[in-house]
Short mmCIF file of C-alpha atoms and ligand atoms in Angstrom, two decimals:
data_model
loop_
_atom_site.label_atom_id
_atom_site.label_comp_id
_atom_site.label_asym_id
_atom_site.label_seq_id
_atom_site.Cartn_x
_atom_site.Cartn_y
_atom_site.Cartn_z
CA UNK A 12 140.78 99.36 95.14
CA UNK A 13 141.12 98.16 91.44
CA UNK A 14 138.76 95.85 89.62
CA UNK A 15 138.64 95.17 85.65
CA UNK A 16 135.24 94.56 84.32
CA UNK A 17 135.51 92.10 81.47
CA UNK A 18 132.89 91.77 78.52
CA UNK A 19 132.13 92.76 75.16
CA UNK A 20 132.62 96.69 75.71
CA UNK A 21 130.72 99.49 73.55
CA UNK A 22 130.89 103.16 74.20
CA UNK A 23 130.12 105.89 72.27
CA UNK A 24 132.57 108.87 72.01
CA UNK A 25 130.20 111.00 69.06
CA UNK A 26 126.82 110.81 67.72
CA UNK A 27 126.07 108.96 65.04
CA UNK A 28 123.99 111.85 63.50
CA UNK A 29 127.19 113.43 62.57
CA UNK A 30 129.51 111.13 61.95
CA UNK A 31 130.58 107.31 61.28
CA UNK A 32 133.58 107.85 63.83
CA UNK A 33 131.10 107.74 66.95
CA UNK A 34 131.82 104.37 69.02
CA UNK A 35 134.68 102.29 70.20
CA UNK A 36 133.18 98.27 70.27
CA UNK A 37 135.72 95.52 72.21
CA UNK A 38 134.60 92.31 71.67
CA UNK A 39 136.83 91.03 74.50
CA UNK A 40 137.24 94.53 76.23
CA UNK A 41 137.42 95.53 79.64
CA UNK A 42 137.33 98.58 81.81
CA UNK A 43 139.23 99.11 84.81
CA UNK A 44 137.68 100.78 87.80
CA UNK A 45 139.52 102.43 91.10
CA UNK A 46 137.37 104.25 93.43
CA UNK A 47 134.25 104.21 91.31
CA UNK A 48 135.44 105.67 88.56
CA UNK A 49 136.95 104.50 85.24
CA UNK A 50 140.95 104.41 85.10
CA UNK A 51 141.21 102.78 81.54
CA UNK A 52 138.94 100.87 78.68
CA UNK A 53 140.70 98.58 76.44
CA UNK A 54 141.01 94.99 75.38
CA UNK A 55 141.41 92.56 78.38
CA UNK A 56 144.62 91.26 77.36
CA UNK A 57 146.25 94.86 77.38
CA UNK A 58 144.81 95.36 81.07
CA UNK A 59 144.66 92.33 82.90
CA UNK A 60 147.29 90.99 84.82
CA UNK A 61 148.22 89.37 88.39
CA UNK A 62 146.25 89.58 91.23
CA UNK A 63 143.58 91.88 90.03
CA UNK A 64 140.12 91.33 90.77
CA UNK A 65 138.28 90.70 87.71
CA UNK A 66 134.35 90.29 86.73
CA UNK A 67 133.59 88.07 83.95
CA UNK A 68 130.36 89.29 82.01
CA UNK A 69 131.16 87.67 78.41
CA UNK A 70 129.01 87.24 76.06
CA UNK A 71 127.48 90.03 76.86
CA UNK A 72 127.17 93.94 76.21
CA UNK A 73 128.84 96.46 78.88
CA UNK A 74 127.75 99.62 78.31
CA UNK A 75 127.40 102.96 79.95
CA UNK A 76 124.51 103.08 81.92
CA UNK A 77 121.63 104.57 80.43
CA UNK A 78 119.97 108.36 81.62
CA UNK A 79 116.33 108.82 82.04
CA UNK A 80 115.87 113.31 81.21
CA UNK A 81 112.26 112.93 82.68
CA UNK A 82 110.54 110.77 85.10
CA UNK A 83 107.75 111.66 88.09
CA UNK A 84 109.35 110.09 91.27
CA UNK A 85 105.63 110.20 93.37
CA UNK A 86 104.10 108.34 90.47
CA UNK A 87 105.10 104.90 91.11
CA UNK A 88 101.78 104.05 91.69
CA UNK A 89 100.22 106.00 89.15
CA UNK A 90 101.51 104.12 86.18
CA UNK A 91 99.21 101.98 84.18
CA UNK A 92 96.16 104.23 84.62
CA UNK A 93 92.95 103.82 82.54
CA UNK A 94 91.97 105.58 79.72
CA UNK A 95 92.39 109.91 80.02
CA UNK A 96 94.24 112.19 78.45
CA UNK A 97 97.03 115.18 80.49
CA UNK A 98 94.68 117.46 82.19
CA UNK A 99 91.86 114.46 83.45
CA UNK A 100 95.16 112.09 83.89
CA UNK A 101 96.20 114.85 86.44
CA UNK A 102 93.33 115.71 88.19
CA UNK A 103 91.93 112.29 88.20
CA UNK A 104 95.16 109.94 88.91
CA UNK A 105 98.34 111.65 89.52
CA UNK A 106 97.41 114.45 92.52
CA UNK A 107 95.50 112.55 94.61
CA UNK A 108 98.78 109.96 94.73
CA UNK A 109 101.25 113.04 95.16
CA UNK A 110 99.15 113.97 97.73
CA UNK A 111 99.85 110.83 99.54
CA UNK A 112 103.47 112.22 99.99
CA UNK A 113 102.54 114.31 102.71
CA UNK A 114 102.36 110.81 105.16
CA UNK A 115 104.92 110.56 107.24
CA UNK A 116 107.60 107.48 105.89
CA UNK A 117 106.15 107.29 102.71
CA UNK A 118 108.24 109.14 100.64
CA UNK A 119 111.25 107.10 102.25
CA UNK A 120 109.81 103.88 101.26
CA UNK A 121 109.26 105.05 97.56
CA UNK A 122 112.75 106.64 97.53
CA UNK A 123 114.43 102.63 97.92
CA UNK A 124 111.29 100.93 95.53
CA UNK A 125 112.23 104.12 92.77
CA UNK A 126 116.08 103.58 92.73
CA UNK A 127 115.76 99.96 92.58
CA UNK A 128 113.28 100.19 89.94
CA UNK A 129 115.47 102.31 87.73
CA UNK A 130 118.83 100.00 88.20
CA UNK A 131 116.93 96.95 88.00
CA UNK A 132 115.80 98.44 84.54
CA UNK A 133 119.22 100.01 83.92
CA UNK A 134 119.21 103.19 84.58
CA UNK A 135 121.79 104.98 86.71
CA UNK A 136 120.68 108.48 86.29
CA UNK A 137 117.26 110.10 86.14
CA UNK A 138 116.01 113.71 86.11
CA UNK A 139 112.87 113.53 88.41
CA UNK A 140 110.03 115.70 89.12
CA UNK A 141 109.41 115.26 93.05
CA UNK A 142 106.33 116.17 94.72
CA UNK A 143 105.51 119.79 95.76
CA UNK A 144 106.48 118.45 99.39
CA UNK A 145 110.01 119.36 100.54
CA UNK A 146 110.08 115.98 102.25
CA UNK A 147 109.56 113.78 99.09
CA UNK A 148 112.66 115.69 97.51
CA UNK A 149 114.23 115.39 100.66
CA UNK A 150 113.88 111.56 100.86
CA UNK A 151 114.96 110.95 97.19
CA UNK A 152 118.42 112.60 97.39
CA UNK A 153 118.80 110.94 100.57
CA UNK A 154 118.12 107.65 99.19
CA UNK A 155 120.13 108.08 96.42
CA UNK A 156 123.51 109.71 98.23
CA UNK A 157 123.51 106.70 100.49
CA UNK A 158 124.02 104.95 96.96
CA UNK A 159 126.28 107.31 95.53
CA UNK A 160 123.61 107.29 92.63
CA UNK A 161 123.81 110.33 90.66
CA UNK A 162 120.74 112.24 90.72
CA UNK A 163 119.12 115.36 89.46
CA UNK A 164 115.87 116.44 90.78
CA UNK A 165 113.50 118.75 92.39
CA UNK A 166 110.41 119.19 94.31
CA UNK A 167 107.69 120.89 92.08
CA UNK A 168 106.59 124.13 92.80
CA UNK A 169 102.78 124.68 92.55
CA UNK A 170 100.15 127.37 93.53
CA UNK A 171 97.04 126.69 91.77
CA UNK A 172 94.63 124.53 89.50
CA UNK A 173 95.53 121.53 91.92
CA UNK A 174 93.93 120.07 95.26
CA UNK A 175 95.11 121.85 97.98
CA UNK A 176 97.11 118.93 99.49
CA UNK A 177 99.25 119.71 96.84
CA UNK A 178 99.82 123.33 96.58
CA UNK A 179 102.54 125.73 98.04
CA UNK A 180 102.60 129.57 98.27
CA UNK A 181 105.17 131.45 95.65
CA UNK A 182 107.00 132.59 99.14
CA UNK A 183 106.97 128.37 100.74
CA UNK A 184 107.91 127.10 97.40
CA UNK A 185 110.69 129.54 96.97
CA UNK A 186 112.23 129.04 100.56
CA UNK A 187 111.85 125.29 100.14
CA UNK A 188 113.76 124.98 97.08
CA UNK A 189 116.47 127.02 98.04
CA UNK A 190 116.41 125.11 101.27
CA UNK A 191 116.82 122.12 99.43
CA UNK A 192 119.24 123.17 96.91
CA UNK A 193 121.55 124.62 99.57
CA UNK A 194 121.29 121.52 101.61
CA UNK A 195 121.73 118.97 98.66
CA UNK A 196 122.65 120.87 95.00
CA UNK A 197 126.47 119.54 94.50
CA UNK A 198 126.51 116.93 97.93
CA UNK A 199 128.21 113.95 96.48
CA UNK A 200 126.33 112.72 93.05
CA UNK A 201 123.26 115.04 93.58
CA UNK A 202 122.14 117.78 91.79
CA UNK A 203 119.55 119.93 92.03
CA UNK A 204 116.52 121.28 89.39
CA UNK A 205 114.31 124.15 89.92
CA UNK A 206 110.82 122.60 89.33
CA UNK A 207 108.07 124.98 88.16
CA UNK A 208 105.85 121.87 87.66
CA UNK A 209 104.53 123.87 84.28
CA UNK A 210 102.65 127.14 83.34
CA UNK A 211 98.89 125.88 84.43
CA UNK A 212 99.56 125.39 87.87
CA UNK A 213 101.92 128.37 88.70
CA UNK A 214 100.81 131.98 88.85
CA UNK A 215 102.84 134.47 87.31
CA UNK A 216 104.32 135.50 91.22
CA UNK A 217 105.13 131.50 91.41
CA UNK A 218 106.97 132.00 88.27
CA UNK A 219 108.68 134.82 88.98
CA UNK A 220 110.10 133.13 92.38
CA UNK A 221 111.43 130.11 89.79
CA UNK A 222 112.92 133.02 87.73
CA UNK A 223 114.55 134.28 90.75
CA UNK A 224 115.72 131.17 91.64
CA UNK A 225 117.61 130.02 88.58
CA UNK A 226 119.13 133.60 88.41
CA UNK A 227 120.26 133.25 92.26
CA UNK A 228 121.83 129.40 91.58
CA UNK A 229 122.93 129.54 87.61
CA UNK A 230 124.41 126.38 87.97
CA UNK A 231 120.50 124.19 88.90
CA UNK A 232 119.14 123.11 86.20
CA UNK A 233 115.57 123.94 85.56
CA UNK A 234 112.96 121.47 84.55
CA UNK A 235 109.09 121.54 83.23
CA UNK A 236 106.76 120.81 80.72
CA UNK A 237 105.68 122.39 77.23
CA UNK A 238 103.24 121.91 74.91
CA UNK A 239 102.76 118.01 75.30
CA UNK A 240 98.55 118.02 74.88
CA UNK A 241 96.87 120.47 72.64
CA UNK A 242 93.56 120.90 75.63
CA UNK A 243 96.81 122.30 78.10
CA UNK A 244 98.28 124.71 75.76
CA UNK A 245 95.05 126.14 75.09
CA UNK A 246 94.38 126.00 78.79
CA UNK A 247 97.77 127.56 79.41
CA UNK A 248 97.67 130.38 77.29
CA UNK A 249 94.08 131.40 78.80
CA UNK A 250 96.12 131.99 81.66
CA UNK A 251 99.06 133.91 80.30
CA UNK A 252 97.18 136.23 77.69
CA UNK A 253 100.03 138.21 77.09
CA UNK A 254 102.40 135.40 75.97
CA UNK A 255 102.96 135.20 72.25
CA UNK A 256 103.55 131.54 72.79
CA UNK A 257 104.20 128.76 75.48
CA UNK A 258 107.40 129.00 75.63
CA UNK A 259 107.08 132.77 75.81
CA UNK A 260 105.94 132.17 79.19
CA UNK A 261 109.12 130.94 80.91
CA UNK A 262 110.66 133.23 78.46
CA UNK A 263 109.18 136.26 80.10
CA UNK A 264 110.93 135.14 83.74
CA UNK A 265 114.30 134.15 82.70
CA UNK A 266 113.96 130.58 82.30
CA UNK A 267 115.77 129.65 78.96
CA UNK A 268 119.43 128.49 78.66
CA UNK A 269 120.78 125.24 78.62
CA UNK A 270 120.05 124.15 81.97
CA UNK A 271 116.41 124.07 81.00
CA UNK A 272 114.84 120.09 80.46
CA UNK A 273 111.23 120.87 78.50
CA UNK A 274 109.57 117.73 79.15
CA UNK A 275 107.49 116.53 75.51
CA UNK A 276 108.02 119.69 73.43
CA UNK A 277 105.79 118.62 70.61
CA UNK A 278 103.07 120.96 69.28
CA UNK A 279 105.85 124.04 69.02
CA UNK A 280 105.30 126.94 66.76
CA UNK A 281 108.49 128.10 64.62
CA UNK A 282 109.16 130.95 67.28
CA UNK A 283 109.55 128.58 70.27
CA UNK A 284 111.59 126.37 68.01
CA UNK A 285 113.73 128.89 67.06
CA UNK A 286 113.81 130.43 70.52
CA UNK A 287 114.65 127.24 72.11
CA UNK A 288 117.81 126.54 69.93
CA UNK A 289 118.81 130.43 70.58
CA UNK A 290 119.09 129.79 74.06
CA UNK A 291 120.18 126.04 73.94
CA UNK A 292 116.91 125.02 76.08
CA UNK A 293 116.49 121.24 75.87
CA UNK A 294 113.48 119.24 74.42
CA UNK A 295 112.62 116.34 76.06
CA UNK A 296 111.54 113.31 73.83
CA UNK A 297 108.68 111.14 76.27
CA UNK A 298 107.55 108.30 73.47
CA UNK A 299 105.61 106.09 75.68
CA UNK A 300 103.58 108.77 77.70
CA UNK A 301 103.57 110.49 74.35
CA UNK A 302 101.53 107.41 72.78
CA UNK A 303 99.66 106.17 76.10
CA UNK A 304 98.05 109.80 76.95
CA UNK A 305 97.20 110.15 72.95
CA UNK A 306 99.17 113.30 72.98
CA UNK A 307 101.31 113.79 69.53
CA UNK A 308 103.76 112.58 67.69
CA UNK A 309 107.35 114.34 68.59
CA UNK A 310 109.58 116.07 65.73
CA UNK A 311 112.91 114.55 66.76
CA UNK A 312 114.42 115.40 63.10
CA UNK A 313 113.18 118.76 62.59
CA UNK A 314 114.57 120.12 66.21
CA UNK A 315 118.04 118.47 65.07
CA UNK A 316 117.52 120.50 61.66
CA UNK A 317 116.82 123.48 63.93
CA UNK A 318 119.92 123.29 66.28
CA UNK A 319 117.38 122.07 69.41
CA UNK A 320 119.63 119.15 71.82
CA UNK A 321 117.01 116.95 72.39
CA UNK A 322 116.79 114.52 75.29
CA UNK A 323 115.06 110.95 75.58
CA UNK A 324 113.01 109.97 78.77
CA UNK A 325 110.60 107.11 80.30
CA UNK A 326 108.19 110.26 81.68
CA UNK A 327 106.77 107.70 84.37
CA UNK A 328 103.73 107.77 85.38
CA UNK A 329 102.93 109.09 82.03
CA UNK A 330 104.94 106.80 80.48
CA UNK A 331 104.65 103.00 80.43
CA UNK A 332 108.03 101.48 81.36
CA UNK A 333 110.94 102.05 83.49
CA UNK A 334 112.98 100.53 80.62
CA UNK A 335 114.93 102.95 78.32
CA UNK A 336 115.07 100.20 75.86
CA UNK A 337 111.12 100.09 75.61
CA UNK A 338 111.20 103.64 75.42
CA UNK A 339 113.82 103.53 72.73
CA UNK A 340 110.71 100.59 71.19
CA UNK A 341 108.25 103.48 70.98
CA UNK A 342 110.00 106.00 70.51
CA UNK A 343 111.38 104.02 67.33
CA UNK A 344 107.62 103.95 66.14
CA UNK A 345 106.69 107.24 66.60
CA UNK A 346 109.46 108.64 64.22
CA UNK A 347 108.11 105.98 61.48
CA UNK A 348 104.73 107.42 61.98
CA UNK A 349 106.91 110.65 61.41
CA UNK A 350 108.61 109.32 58.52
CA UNK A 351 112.05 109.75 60.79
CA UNK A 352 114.38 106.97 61.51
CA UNK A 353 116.15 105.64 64.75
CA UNK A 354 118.67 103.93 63.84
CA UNK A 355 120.10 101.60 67.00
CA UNK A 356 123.55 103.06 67.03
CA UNK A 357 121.51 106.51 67.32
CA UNK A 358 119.45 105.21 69.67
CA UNK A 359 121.94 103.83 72.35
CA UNK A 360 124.16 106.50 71.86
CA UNK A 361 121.02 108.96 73.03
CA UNK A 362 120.18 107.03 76.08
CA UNK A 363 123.98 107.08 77.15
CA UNK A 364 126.06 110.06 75.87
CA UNK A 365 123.39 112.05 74.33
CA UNK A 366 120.87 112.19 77.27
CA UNK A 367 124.92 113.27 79.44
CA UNK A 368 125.31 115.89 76.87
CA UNK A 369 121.43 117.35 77.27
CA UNK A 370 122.42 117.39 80.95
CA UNK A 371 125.42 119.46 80.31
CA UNK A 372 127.15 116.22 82.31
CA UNK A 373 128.99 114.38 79.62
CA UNK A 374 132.32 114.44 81.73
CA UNK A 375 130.84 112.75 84.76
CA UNK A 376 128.33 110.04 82.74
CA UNK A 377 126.98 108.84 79.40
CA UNK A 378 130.73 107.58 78.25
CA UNK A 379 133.71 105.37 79.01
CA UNK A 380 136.14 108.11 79.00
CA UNK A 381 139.06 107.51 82.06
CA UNK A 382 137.71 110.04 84.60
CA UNK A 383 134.06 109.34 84.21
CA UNK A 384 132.20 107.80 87.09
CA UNK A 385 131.93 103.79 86.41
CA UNK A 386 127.83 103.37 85.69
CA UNK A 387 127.21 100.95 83.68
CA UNK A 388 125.17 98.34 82.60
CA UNK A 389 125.60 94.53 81.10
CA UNK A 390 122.94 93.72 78.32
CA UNK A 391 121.92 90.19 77.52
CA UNK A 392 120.25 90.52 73.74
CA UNK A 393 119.15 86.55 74.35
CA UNK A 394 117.09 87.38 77.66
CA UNK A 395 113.96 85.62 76.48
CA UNK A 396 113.23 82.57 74.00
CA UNK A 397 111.82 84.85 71.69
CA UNK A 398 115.14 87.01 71.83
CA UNK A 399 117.82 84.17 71.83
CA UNK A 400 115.70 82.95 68.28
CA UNK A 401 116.17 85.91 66.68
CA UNK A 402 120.00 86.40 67.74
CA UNK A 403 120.40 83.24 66.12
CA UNK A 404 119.83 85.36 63.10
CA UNK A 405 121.73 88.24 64.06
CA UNK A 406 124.98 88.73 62.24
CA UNK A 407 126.19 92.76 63.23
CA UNK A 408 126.60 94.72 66.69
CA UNK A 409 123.71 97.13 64.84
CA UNK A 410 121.42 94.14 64.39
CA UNK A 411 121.99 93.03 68.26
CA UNK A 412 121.38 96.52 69.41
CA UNK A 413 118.47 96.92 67.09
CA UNK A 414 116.94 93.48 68.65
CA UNK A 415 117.28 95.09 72.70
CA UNK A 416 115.56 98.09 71.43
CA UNK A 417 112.82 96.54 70.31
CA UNK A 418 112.29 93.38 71.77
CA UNK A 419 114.14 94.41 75.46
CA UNK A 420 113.33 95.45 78.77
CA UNK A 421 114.48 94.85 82.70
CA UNK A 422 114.88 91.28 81.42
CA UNK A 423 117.78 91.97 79.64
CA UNK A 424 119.85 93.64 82.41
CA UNK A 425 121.95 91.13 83.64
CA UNK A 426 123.95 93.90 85.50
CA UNK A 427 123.86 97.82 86.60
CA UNK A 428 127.00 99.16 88.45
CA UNK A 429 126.50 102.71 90.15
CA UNK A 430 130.50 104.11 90.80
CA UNK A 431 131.79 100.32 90.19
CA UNK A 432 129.35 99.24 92.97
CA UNK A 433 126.69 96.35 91.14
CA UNK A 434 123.19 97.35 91.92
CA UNK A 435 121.47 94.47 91.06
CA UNK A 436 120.52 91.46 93.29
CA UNK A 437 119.47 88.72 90.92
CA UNK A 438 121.70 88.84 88.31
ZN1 ZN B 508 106.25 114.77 82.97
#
């Protein structure tokens, strides 16, 4: 079945970075969708015509929908906790509530409130960090195959330096990762991430079970954390006395290539930096957990400089908001305090095509190229009184842009379509 998605129609077929040739805009554009996926963009008088079914979302923004690199499914409940920083914030907060994963139906139930939670805020693909159970993992690609939602995630693997609710055994979290990838790595939308949860609470025989594992499925991406808190990397290399670095770490058991997501990626040494753009290993930009865990101020221009593909990501519970436009907000403030700019066609283009192209997934999401699966979203840039006041001043696409990224959040999703389907009950 056809449909034809009217509105004002941006997508973004370079990055800005690099050149002035990077988006298509249609003020009265439309895409047409068959099947969930996108058979043609253009302007709605070249593809309308007689008898097709047609959704009306002038005046406002269609867009691809936007990609969240990093984001803690169990941690739902976590967000918005008081005043520590990574290692208390863990101990304290976040294990006891993974640990709640273990009860029977309650990973189910969290799998439906998380994938509403991320459409409702316009997201229709996230990279998520499960809990070490097999059954939260289970219940998330579950969840999100019933909704042909595109996912990529993984349960963590960890062995020590956590409550033993939480903990597996190198040999369990070996066989329950590849149990899970060979149930659900490549069924439908999902895909699946090998998920050492990071250095301090795997032993070197965990990590050499996650180094076996992404040498056994090349195609998994692998996902952790790095150098976010200067307390863990101290902690960290205590642990690993060897390593010449972090990053040496998941050097050591065959971790790097571009299939690896390193969640915050901040306090780096000019090895790691170097090493990392060698091997194509992804940063992972988290400004609001960045800011609300007091943990540093990320180098966004000097990775570019250095040939690192960075990604941009909510990192809830860390992080403060679902919304990729709030992150896009801090993340905007952090590169001032940097002396870095984010300019808005840069930053939409990240969340879209330049989050699909840290994923290694560009032909699938991030764009309106024909053959791409049809998520998208429809942005309203006058959601709020304060918002419609200052569009009356707006005169440019840039401007309107630079006004959602600052001043927007779920508010200003009118719409989110996952493969054509809308996702969104009030809009
Ligand atoms: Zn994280």
């Amino acid at each position: 079945m056809q449909q034809l998605i009217r509105g004002r129609v941006l997508g973004f077929h370079a990055d800005p970075n690099d050149t002035q040739d990077n988006h298509r805009y249609l003020e009265d554009g439309a895409i047409l969708v068959e099947d969930g996926r996108i058979l043609a963009v253009g302007d709605y008088a070249d593809l309308a015509r007689e008898g097709l079914a047609e959704i009306d979302h002038r005046p406002h923004l269609v867009m691809p929908g936007f990609i969240d690199t990093h984001i803690h499914f169990p941690q739902l409940q976590v967000i918005a906790s008081w005043g520590a920083q990574l290692l208390d914030w863990l101990n304290t907060y976040t294990f006891p509530e993974e640990a709640r994963f273990r009860q029977q139906g309650h990973a189910p139930a969290m799998a439906e409130a998380f994938l509403d939670l991320l459409t409702d805020h316009g997201t229709t693909t996230a990279v998520a960090f499960c809990s070490v159970h097999k059954q939260s993992a289970e219940a998330l690609f579950s969840a999100a195959h019933a909704r042909n939602m595109a996912m990529v995630a993984g349960k963590v693997m960890m062995d020590r330096n956590a409550p033993p609710e939480v903990l597996d055994t190198p040999r369990q979290g070996y066989d329950d990762s590849k149990a899970l990838i060979e149930s659900w790595h490549g069924k439908g939308r999902q895909r699946y991430a090998i998920t050492p949860r990071f250095a301090i609470t795997s032993t070197p025989e965990q990590m050499e079970m996650a180094g076996t594992l992404a040498r056994e499925h090349p195609d998994c991406h692998v996902q952790t954390h790095l150098s976010e808190n200067r307390d863990e990397i101290d902690f960290t290399l205590s642990l690993y006395p060897q390593a010449r670095d972090y990053l040496d770490i998941y050097e050591s058991y065959g971790l790097l290539s571009d299939k690896l997501l390193l969640g915050h990626s901040i306090h780096l040494r000019p090895r790691e930096i170097a090493r990392m753009a060698e091997t194509g290993s992804r940063a992972v930009f988290c400004p609001t957990s960045n800011l609300f865990l007091g943990s540093g101020l990320f180098d966004e221009a000097g990775l570019r400089a250095a040939g690192v593909v960075s990604g941009i990501a909510t990192d809830v519970g860390g992080g403060t908001s679902y919304s990729m436009l709030q992150t896009l907000n801090e993340g905007y403030k952090i590169l001032q305090l940097r002396g870095q700019k984010l300019t808005p066609l840069s930053a939409f283009h990240w969340i879209t095509r330049g989050n699909a192209l840290a994923l290694g997934m560009a032909d699938q999401i991030g764009t309106l190229e024909p053959g791409s699966m049809a998520d998208l979203v429809v942005l309203d840039a006058r959601a709020t009184p304060a918002m419609a006041l200052r569009m009356d001043r707006a005169e440019t696409l840039e401007q309107e842009l630079f006004i959602l990224q600052i001043m927007g959040d779920d508010r200003s999703i009118c719409q989110t379509y996952v493969a054509g389907k809308p996702m969104k009950k009030h809009s």
